Structures are given as structure tokens and as C-alpha cells.
mmCIF file of C-alpha atoms in Angstrom:
data_model
loop_
_atom_site.group_PDB
_atom_site.id
_atom_site.type_symbol
_atom_site.label_atom_id
_atom_site.label_comp_id
_atom_site.label_asym_id
_atom_site.label_seq_id
_atom_site.Cartn_x
_atom_site.Cartn_y
_atom_site.Cartn_z
ATOM 1 C CA MET Q 1 7.383 9.295 1.772
ATOM 2 C CA SER Q 2 3.393 9.931 2.569
ATOM 3 C CA GLU Q 3 2.579 12.589 4.778
ATOM 4 C CA SER Q 4 1.056 10.084 7.197
ATOM 5 C CA VAL Q 5 4.323 8.140 7.445
ATOM 6 C CA ALA Q 6 6.473 11.236 7.936
ATOM 7 C CA GLN Q 7 4.267 12.413 10.791
ATOM 8 C CA SER Q 8 4.593 9.073 12.642
ATOM 9 C CA VAL Q 9 8.313 8.948 12.540
ATOM 10 C CA ARG Q 10 10.126 9.598 15.597
ATOM 11 C CA TYR Q 11 13.612 10.620 16.307
ATOM 12 C CA LEU Q 12 15.997 9.716 18.946
ATOM 13 C CA THR Q 13 19.158 12.016 19.712
ATOM 14 C CA THR Q 14 22.458 9.964 20.397
ATOM 15 C CA ARG Q 15 25.194 11.055 22.514
ATOM 16 C CA ALA Q 16 27.253 12.124 19.722
ATOM 17 C CA GLY Q 17 24.416 14.672 18.429
ATOM 18 C CA GLY Q 18 23.219 12.505 15.749
ATOM 19 C CA ARG Q 19 19.578 11.614 15.068
ATOM 20 C CA LEU Q 20 18.189 8.243 14.450
ATOM 21 C CA ALA Q 21 14.750 7.878 12.722
ATOM 22 C CA TYR Q 22 12.475 5.244 13.858
ATOM 23 C CA HIS Q 23 8.564 4.246 13.944
ATOM 24 C CA TYR Q 24 7.236 2.375 16.742
ATOM 25 C CA SER Q 25 3.725 0.720 17.054
ATOM 26 C CA SER Q 26 2.583 -0.189 20.573
ATOM 27 C CA GLY Q 27 1.073 -3.821 21.277
ATOM 28 C CA ALA Q 28 1.699 -6.977 22.974
ATOM 29 C CA GLU Q 29 5.153 -8.631 23.566
ATOM 30 C CA PRO Q 30 7.257 -9.831 22.174
ATOM 31 C CA THR Q 31 8.082 -6.903 20.052
ATOM 32 C CA VAL Q 32 8.839 -7.385 16.516
ATOM 33 C CA VAL Q 33 11.816 -5.406 15.455
ATOM 34 C CA PHE Q 34 12.544 -5.036 11.660
ATOM 35 C CA LEU Q 35 16.511 -4.403 10.822
ATOM 36 C CA GLY Q 36 16.855 -3.713 6.927
ATOM 37 C CA GLY Q 37 19.714 -4.190 4.576
ATOM 38 C CA TYR Q 38 22.691 -1.930 3.319
ATOM 39 C CA ALA Q 39 21.815 1.280 1.860
ATOM 40 C CA SER Q 40 18.040 0.370 2.452
ATOM 41 C CA ASP Q 41 15.476 2.332 4.861
ATOM 42 C CA MET Q 42 12.649 1.617 6.914
ATOM 43 C CA THR Q 43 9.897 2.099 4.555
ATOM 44 C CA GLY Q 44 10.914 -1.021 2.374
ATOM 45 C CA SER Q 45 8.290 -3.538 1.408
ATOM 46 C CA LYS Q 46 9.020 -6.194 3.850
ATOM 47 C CA ALA Q 47 9.176 -3.682 6.739
ATOM 48 C CA LEU Q 48 5.739 -2.028 6.005
ATOM 49 C CA TYR Q 49 4.103 -5.419 5.222
ATOM 50 C CA LEU Q 50 5.217 -6.965 8.513
ATOM 51 C CA GLU Q 51 4.119 -3.675 10.341
ATOM 52 C CA THR Q 52 0.722 -4.199 8.889
ATOM 53 C CA TYR Q 53 0.528 -7.890 9.749
ATOM 54 C CA CYS Q 54 1.515 -7.108 13.465
ATOM 55 C CA ARG Q 55 -0.463 -3.788 14.052
ATOM 56 C CA ALA Q 56 -3.559 -5.732 12.621
ATOM 57 C CA ARG Q 57 -2.947 -8.362 15.482
ATOM 58 C CA GLY Q 58 -2.089 -6.153 18.064
ATOM 59 C CA GLN Q 59 1.850 -7.098 18.259
ATOM 60 C CA ALA Q 60 4.100 -4.202 18.999
ATOM 61 C CA PHE Q 61 6.595 -3.376 15.969
ATOM 62 C CA LEU Q 62 9.521 -1.220 15.541
ATOM 63 C CA ARG Q 63 11.340 -0.311 12.606
ATOM 64 C CA LEU Q 64 14.374 2.061 12.157
ATOM 65 C CA ASP Q 65 16.989 3.536 9.988
ATOM 66 C CA TYR Q 66 20.378 3.247 11.108
ATOM 67 C CA GLY Q 67 23.003 6.305 10.793
ATOM 68 C CA GLY Q 68 23.318 7.622 7.148
ATOM 69 C CA HIS Q 69 19.938 5.478 5.984
ATOM 70 C CA GLY Q 70 16.850 6.949 5.221
ATOM 71 C CA LEU Q 71 15.656 9.663 7.742
ATOM 72 C CA SER Q 72 18.582 9.504 10.125
ATOM 73 C CA SER Q 73 21.349 11.657 10.253
ATOM 74 C CA GLY Q 74 25.004 10.883 9.395
ATOM 75 C CA ASP Q 75 27.090 10.131 6.385
ATOM 76 C CA PHE Q 76 26.446 6.772 4.824
ATOM 77 C CA LEU Q 77 30.081 6.520 3.804
ATOM 78 C CA GLN Q 78 31.212 6.841 7.413
ATOM 79 C CA GLY Q 79 29.103 4.078 8.618
ATOM 80 C CA THR Q 80 30.248 0.360 9.580
ATOM 81 C CA ILE Q 81 28.863 -2.789 10.618
ATOM 82 C CA GLY Q 82 29.890 -1.932 14.314
ATOM 83 C CA SER Q 83 28.322 1.661 14.191
ATOM 84 C CA TRP Q 84 24.982 0.306 12.622
ATOM 85 C CA ALA Q 85 24.719 -2.316 15.078
ATOM 86 C CA ASP Q 86 25.214 0.217 17.876
ATOM 87 C CA ASP Q 87 22.353 2.251 16.361
ATOM 88 C CA ALA Q 88 20.124 -0.723 16.398
ATOM 89 C CA LEU Q 89 20.806 -1.487 20.080
ATOM 90 C CA THR Q 90 20.488 2.385 20.911
ATOM 91 C CA VAL Q 91 16.852 2.817 19.392
ATOM 92 C CA ILE Q 92 15.891 -0.832 20.568
ATOM 93 C CA ASP Q 93 16.719 -0.081 24.057
ATOM 94 C CA ALA Q 94 15.197 3.533 24.274
ATOM 95 C CA ALA Q 95 12.036 2.643 22.236
ATOM 96 C CA THR Q 96 10.946 -0.898 23.506
ATOM 97 C CA ALA Q 97 10.863 -2.846 26.568
ATOM 98 C CA GLY Q 98 10.552 -6.690 27.457
ATOM 99 C CA ARG Q 99 11.123 -9.323 24.933
ATOM 100 C CA ILE Q 100 11.624 -8.734 21.406
ATOM 101 C CA VAL Q 101 11.996 -10.872 18.049
ATOM 102 C CA LEU Q 102 14.483 -9.462 15.733
ATOM 103 C CA VAL Q 103 13.632 -9.861 11.765
ATOM 104 C CA GLY Q 104 16.926 -9.154 9.896
ATOM 105 C CA SER Q 105 17.057 -8.696 6.174
ATOM 106 C CA SER Q 106 20.432 -9.314 4.264
ATOM 107 C CA MET Q 107 22.753 -7.029 6.093
ATOM 108 C CA GLY Q 108 20.033 -6.808 8.794
ATOM 109 C CA GLY Q 109 20.352 -10.506 9.354
ATOM 110 C CA TRP Q 110 24.265 -9.654 10.500
ATOM 111 C CA ILE Q 111 22.971 -6.746 12.808
ATOM 112 C CA MET Q 112 20.309 -9.032 14.024
ATOM 113 C CA LEU Q 113 22.964 -11.434 15.184
ATOM 114 C CA LEU Q 114 25.069 -8.510 16.679
ATOM 115 C CA VAL Q 115 22.083 -7.145 18.470
ATOM 116 C CA ALA Q 116 21.239 -10.725 19.920
ATOM 117 C CA LEU Q 117 24.446 -11.202 21.288
ATOM 118 C CA GLY Q 118 24.581 -7.656 22.745
ATOM 119 C CA MET Q 119 21.271 -8.198 24.747
ATOM 120 C CA PRO Q 120 20.776 -11.989 24.943
ATOM 121 C CA ASP Q 121 18.249 -11.663 27.871
ATOM 122 C CA ARG Q 122 15.770 -9.944 25.937
ATOM 123 C CA ILE Q 123 15.715 -12.120 22.793
ATOM 124 C CA HIS Q 124 12.629 -14.278 22.212
ATOM 125 C CA GLY Q 125 13.606 -15.536 18.706
ATOM 126 C CA LEU Q 126 15.249 -14.357 15.245
ATOM 127 C CA VAL Q 127 13.927 -14.389 11.712
ATOM 128 C CA GLY Q 128 16.819 -14.125 9.097
ATOM 129 C CA ILE Q 129 15.752 -12.898 5.664
ATOM 130 C CA ALA Q 130 18.475 -13.776 3.177
ATOM 131 C CA ALA Q 131 20.819 -13.178 6.154
ATOM 132 C CA ALA Q 132 24.164 -11.960 5.130
ATOM 133 C CA PRO Q 133 26.491 -12.149 8.124
ATOM 134 C CA ASP Q 134 29.972 -11.485 7.304
ATOM 135 C CA PHE Q 135 29.141 -10.047 3.882
ATOM 136 C CA THR Q 136 31.771 -7.558 3.713
ATOM 137 C CA GLU Q 137 34.443 -10.145 3.712
ATOM 138 C CA ASP Q 138 32.758 -13.148 2.050
ATOM 139 C CA LEU Q 139 30.771 -11.387 -0.520
ATOM 140 C CA MET Q 140 32.496 -7.777 -1.089
ATOM 141 C CA TRP Q 141 36.099 -8.271 -0.522
ATOM 142 C CA ALA Q 142 36.564 -12.075 -1.706
ATOM 143 C CA GLU Q 143 34.957 -11.240 -5.124
ATOM 144 C CA LEU Q 144 37.145 -8.010 -5.778
ATOM 145 C CA ASP Q 145 40.047 -8.406 -8.311
ATOM 146 C CA PRO Q 146 43.318 -7.187 -7.338
ATOM 147 C CA GLU Q 147 43.103 -3.868 -9.174
ATOM 148 C CA GLN Q 148 39.640 -3.427 -7.379
ATOM 149 C CA ARG Q 149 41.182 -4.138 -3.945
ATOM 150 C CA THR Q 150 44.120 -1.626 -4.250
ATOM 151 C CA THR Q 151 41.878 1.081 -5.443
ATOM 152 C CA LEU Q 152 39.593 0.391 -2.455
ATOM 153 C CA ARG Q 153 42.841 0.371 -0.073
ATOM 154 C CA GLU Q 154 44.298 3.497 -1.415
ATOM 155 C CA SER Q 155 41.289 5.766 -2.287
ATOM 156 C CA GLY Q 156 39.172 4.456 0.416
ATOM 157 C CA GLU Q 157 36.191 4.069 -1.640
ATOM 158 C CA LEU Q 158 34.951 2.046 -4.591
ATOM 159 C CA HIS Q 159 31.677 2.048 -6.609
ATOM 160 C CA LEU Q 160 30.173 -0.848 -8.009
ATOM 161 C CA PRO Q 161 26.952 -1.614 -10.142
ATOM 162 C CA SER Q 162 23.946 -2.629 -8.639
ATOM 163 C CA GLU Q 163 20.623 -4.178 -10.228
ATOM 164 C CA TYR Q 164 18.648 -2.278 -7.757
ATOM 165 C CA VAL Q 165 19.512 1.261 -8.398
ATOM 166 C CA ASP Q 166 20.687 3.166 -11.341
ATOM 167 C CA ASP Q 167 23.847 4.623 -9.694
ATOM 168 C CA PRO Q 168 26.623 2.349 -8.631
ATOM 169 C CA TYR Q 169 26.691 1.797 -5.031
ATOM 170 C CA PRO Q 170 29.656 2.508 -2.807
ATOM 171 C CA ILE Q 171 31.826 0.537 -0.504
ATOM 172 C CA THR Q 172 34.400 1.861 1.673
ATOM 173 C CA TRP Q 173 37.856 0.545 3.101
ATOM 174 C CA ARG Q 174 36.471 1.579 6.581
ATOM 175 C CA LEU Q 175 33.484 -0.764 5.987
ATOM 176 C CA ILE Q 176 35.648 -3.826 5.074
ATOM 177 C CA GLU Q 177 38.374 -3.262 7.606
ATOM 178 C CA GLU Q 178 35.940 -2.442 10.481
ATOM 179 C CA GLY Q 179 33.648 -5.442 9.471
ATOM 180 C CA ARG Q 180 36.500 -7.920 10.253
ATOM 181 C CA GLY Q 181 36.136 -7.220 13.744
ATOM 182 C CA HIS Q 182 32.526 -8.527 13.686
ATOM 183 C CA LEU Q 183 32.797 -11.620 11.537
ATOM 184 C CA LEU Q 184 30.720 -14.349 13.157
ATOM 185 C CA LEU Q 185 30.818 -17.574 10.852
ATOM 186 C CA ARG Q 186 34.404 -18.689 11.712
ATOM 187 C CA GLY Q 187 33.229 -20.536 14.722
ATOM 188 C CA PRO Q 188 30.330 -21.454 17.075
ATOM 189 C CA LEU Q 189 27.693 -18.878 17.490
ATOM 190 C CA GLU Q 190 26.524 -18.358 21.177
ATOM 191 C CA ILE Q 191 22.919 -17.713 20.389
ATOM 192 C CA GLU Q 192 20.639 -19.999 21.960
ATOM 193 C CA CYS Q 193 16.970 -18.574 21.138
ATOM 194 C CA PRO Q 194 14.739 -20.178 18.473
ATOM 195 C CA VAL Q 195 15.764 -19.046 14.763
ATOM 196 C CA ARG Q 196 14.074 -19.152 11.620
ATOM 197 C CA LEU Q 197 16.187 -18.693 8.415
ATOM 198 C CA ILE Q 198 14.545 -17.908 4.999
ATOM 199 C CA HIS Q 199 16.707 -17.712 1.808
ATOM 200 C CA GLY Q 200 15.644 -17.615 -2.006
ATOM 201 C CA LEU Q 201 17.394 -20.336 -4.298
ATOM 202 C CA VAL Q 202 18.025 -17.793 -6.927
ATOM 203 C CA ASP Q 203 19.464 -15.056 -4.796
ATOM 204 C CA ARG Q 204 22.242 -13.592 -6.670
ATOM 205 C CA ASP Q 205 23.537 -11.264 -4.010
ATOM 206 C CA VAL Q 206 23.854 -13.671 -0.838
ATOM 207 C CA PRO Q 207 24.057 -17.309 -1.605
ATOM 208 C CA TRP Q 208 21.543 -19.508 -0.033
ATOM 209 C CA GLN Q 209 24.329 -21.766 1.516
ATOM 210 C CA THR Q 210 25.057 -18.899 3.910
ATOM 211 C CA SER Q 211 21.972 -19.563 5.789
ATOM 212 C CA LEU Q 212 22.956 -23.322 6.034
ATOM 213 C CA THR Q 213 26.482 -21.953 7.256
ATOM 214 C CA LEU Q 214 24.707 -19.772 9.750
ATOM 215 C CA ALA Q 215 22.387 -22.594 11.112
ATOM 216 C CA GLU Q 216 25.407 -24.792 11.381
ATOM 217 C CA ARG Q 217 27.073 -22.071 13.763
ATOM 218 C CA LEU Q 218 24.381 -21.324 15.695
ATOM 219 C CA ILE Q 219 24.439 -23.158 19.150
ATOM 220 C CA SER Q 220 20.660 -23.133 19.296
ATOM 221 C CA THR Q 221 19.031 -26.295 18.950
ATOM 222 C CA ASP Q 222 15.640 -24.929 17.433
ATOM 223 C CA VAL Q 223 16.974 -23.632 14.046
ATOM 224 C CA THR Q 224 15.278 -24.218 10.828
ATOM 225 C CA VAL Q 225 16.121 -22.988 7.061
ATOM 226 C CA THR Q 226 13.275 -22.530 4.583
ATOM 227 C CA LEU Q 227 14.576 -22.359 1.023
ATOM 228 C CA ILE Q 228 12.139 -20.822 -1.398
ATOM 229 C CA LYS Q 229 12.358 -22.016 -5.113
ATOM 230 C CA GLY Q 230 12.257 -19.284 -7.556
ATOM 231 C CA GLY Q 231 12.920 -16.783 -4.712
ATOM 232 C CA GLY Q 232 15.489 -13.949 -5.308
ATOM 233 C CA HIS Q 233 17.283 -11.714 -2.844
ATOM 234 C CA ARG Q 234 14.618 -9.278 -1.817
ATOM 235 C CA LEU Q 235 11.874 -11.961 -1.266
ATOM 236 C CA SER Q 236 9.010 -9.412 -1.381
ATOM 237 C CA GLU Q 237 6.635 -11.100 -3.574
ATOM 238 C CA PRO Q 238 3.296 -11.613 -1.915
ATOM 239 C CA GLU Q 239 3.807 -15.296 -1.385
ATOM 240 C CA GLU Q 240 7.148 -14.608 -0.082
ATOM 241 C CA LEU Q 241 6.075 -12.293 2.246
ATOM 242 C CA LYS Q 242 3.401 -14.620 3.373
ATOM 243 C CA VAL Q 243 6.258 -17.486 4.136
ATOM 244 C CA ILE Q 244 7.949 -14.777 6.089
ATOM 245 C CA ALA Q 245 4.835 -13.830 8.044
ATOM 246 C CA ALA Q 246 4.080 -17.498 8.868
ATOM 247 C CA LYS Q 247 7.935 -17.975 10.171
ATOM 248 C CA LEU Q 248 7.404 -14.820 12.251
ATOM 249 C CA ALA Q 249 4.243 -16.324 13.600
ATOM 250 C CA GLU Q 250 5.916 -19.318 14.756
ATOM 251 C CA LEU Q 251 8.039 -17.418 16.998
ATOM 252 C CA VAL Q 252 5.599 -14.906 18.584
ATOM 253 C CA GLU Q 253 2.374 -17.126 18.777
ATOM 254 C CA PHE Q 254 3.322 -18.284 22.362
ATOM 255 C CA ASN Q 255 4.396 -15.452 24.542
ATOM 256 C CA GLN Q 256 6.957 -16.881 27.152
ATOM 257 C CA THR Q 257 6.862 -13.869 28.975
ATOM 258 C CA ALA Q 258 3.007 -13.481 29.659
ATOM 259 C CA GLY Q 259 2.437 -17.312 29.317
ATOM 260 C CA GLU Q 260 -0.568 -16.892 26.879
ATOM 261 C CA VAL Q 261 -1.078 -17.212 23.191
ATOM 262 C CA THR Q 262 -1.090 -14.068 21.154
ATOM 263 C CA ALA Q 263 -3.500 -12.839 18.326
ATOM 264 C CA LEU Q 264 -0.902 -13.927 15.770
ATOM 265 C CA ALA Q 265 -1.669 -17.716 16.122
ATOM 266 C CA GLY Q 266 -3.804 -19.211 13.286
ATOM 267 C CA VAL Q 267 -4.453 -16.092 11.623
ATOM 268 C CA ALA Q 268 -3.590 -15.473 7.759
ATOM 269 C CA PRO Q 269 -1.338 -12.724 6.819
ATOM 270 C CA PRO Q 270 -2.992 -9.351 4.806
ATOM 271 C CA THR Q 271 -3.292 -9.978 1.214
ATOM 272 C CA GLN Q 272 -2.211 -6.197 0.703
ATOM 273 C CA MET Q 273 -0.875 -3.403 2.675
ATOM 274 C CA ASP Q 274 -3.139 -0.602 3.945
#
């Protein structure tokens, strides 16, 4: 992490004594909030690209690390979907005011939906990037063989290979069991705001059909799904980032709170990060 990035990080102390790291850039409403994926942090390429995009246009922007992620305190292995959603709600409530647009990547797409359900009056819109609601049940537990399931239940932890990091990534029985209390795709999803879902057709981690199922479950009548041919799970290539920025602009170009068009409308995204 560069010195400039480290200096810009703020910390919020939770009631339990933990510290949640975040970065907030002031600007016009609605505030754009980026929610990252499982075991990722707030310095990923999508988070920084969108921050650059929003800052250049005077749009408020927030990115954060859940407990046990990045610069936040806590043990990653003790984390759960519910605790990470609570972390996001805590930082959003403390660091922002007014309307927000949530951008959720992978697991962050699940957190995004839980946050939207937790503060519906503040949600201006949602952008899901390879959104992965219910992934602990449908994409982790469902794909384990009987031996792996037994190991996970009895030892409480299992390590699986990943194409993104050298070391196997851990999953815990705590994560699987607690996640079952937050499953969202089993019935109608009571979210009424505009939603933009983006998914790569060659995503090997979260099937693109997940976004179609999510679109069906949402009660909102303003939902679109964009499928990117050749796109993988990360969707961090330059042209893919431009698609994400364009979908974000659809939601924030008209500020319903202030009743005026923001500077995001009709302006091309940056070709590189500052």
C-alpha cells in the first residue's frame, strides 16, 4: 500500500472494541459505496477505479474493509456473512448521510443486498458485479464432497485451492452455518430500488445464471442484467471497468434527493487510474 493511501485511511471503533478501516471521499449525493468480496480488501482495482471515477466528477465515495479483511482488526476465520454485513452497515451509518448507491462485488453483492434490506429508506440504487448471494450454501457447501463436508463439520475449517492466491483459502463451518440465516434467493426479495447486475459469461466462480435468478427474485421493476462475453469473475479489465462505470452512471446521473443532474451524466470514465 502506498504512503498516500495509508495516510487517507480512517478507522471506526466498534462497540466491541474492534477497528474498521475505511476511506471516504466527500462529494455530491448519492454517495457511492463499494463493498468488496470474500477475503479481498478495499484497495482492489475495481474499488480504486470507481473511486477515481467518482472523485473526478465530484461524487461522494466510500470503500471499506470488513472485520478480518485488509486493514481492519479481527480474525478472518471468525467472520460471517452477518458480521460482515453489520460491519458495512456500521461504517455506512457513521461515515455517510443521505442517499447511497451500493456497488457489491462477488460476496459484496450479498452484503449489498443485506445492507439494502437494513436501510431501505437510504438506498438510491444497487450495482452488482458478479454478485454472489447465498454462495456459502449454493457454491461452497453444494460443491463439497462427503469427505470434505465431514472434515468441515468436525474440524470447523477446510482449505481449498484458489486460482487467485498461492495458498489455499479457508472456509469455516461457522461461515456455512451462519450463512444459512441470511439466504436471499429462496423467495421474493423485498428491494424496490433500481438495480443493475453485471456478470461475465465465463465466470468460473459464480455462474452468470446467479444474476438472472437474483433479477427474478427482486420485486423491483427496474432491474437489468448485463452479460459480458469473455468476462471472468473479476471483471477488472479496462473495457469491463468502463461497463461498470456506465451502469453506475445510469443510477446516479439523476439525483432524486436534490432534483438535479450530477456531473456524472454523459462523461466518459477514465482510461487509467491516477
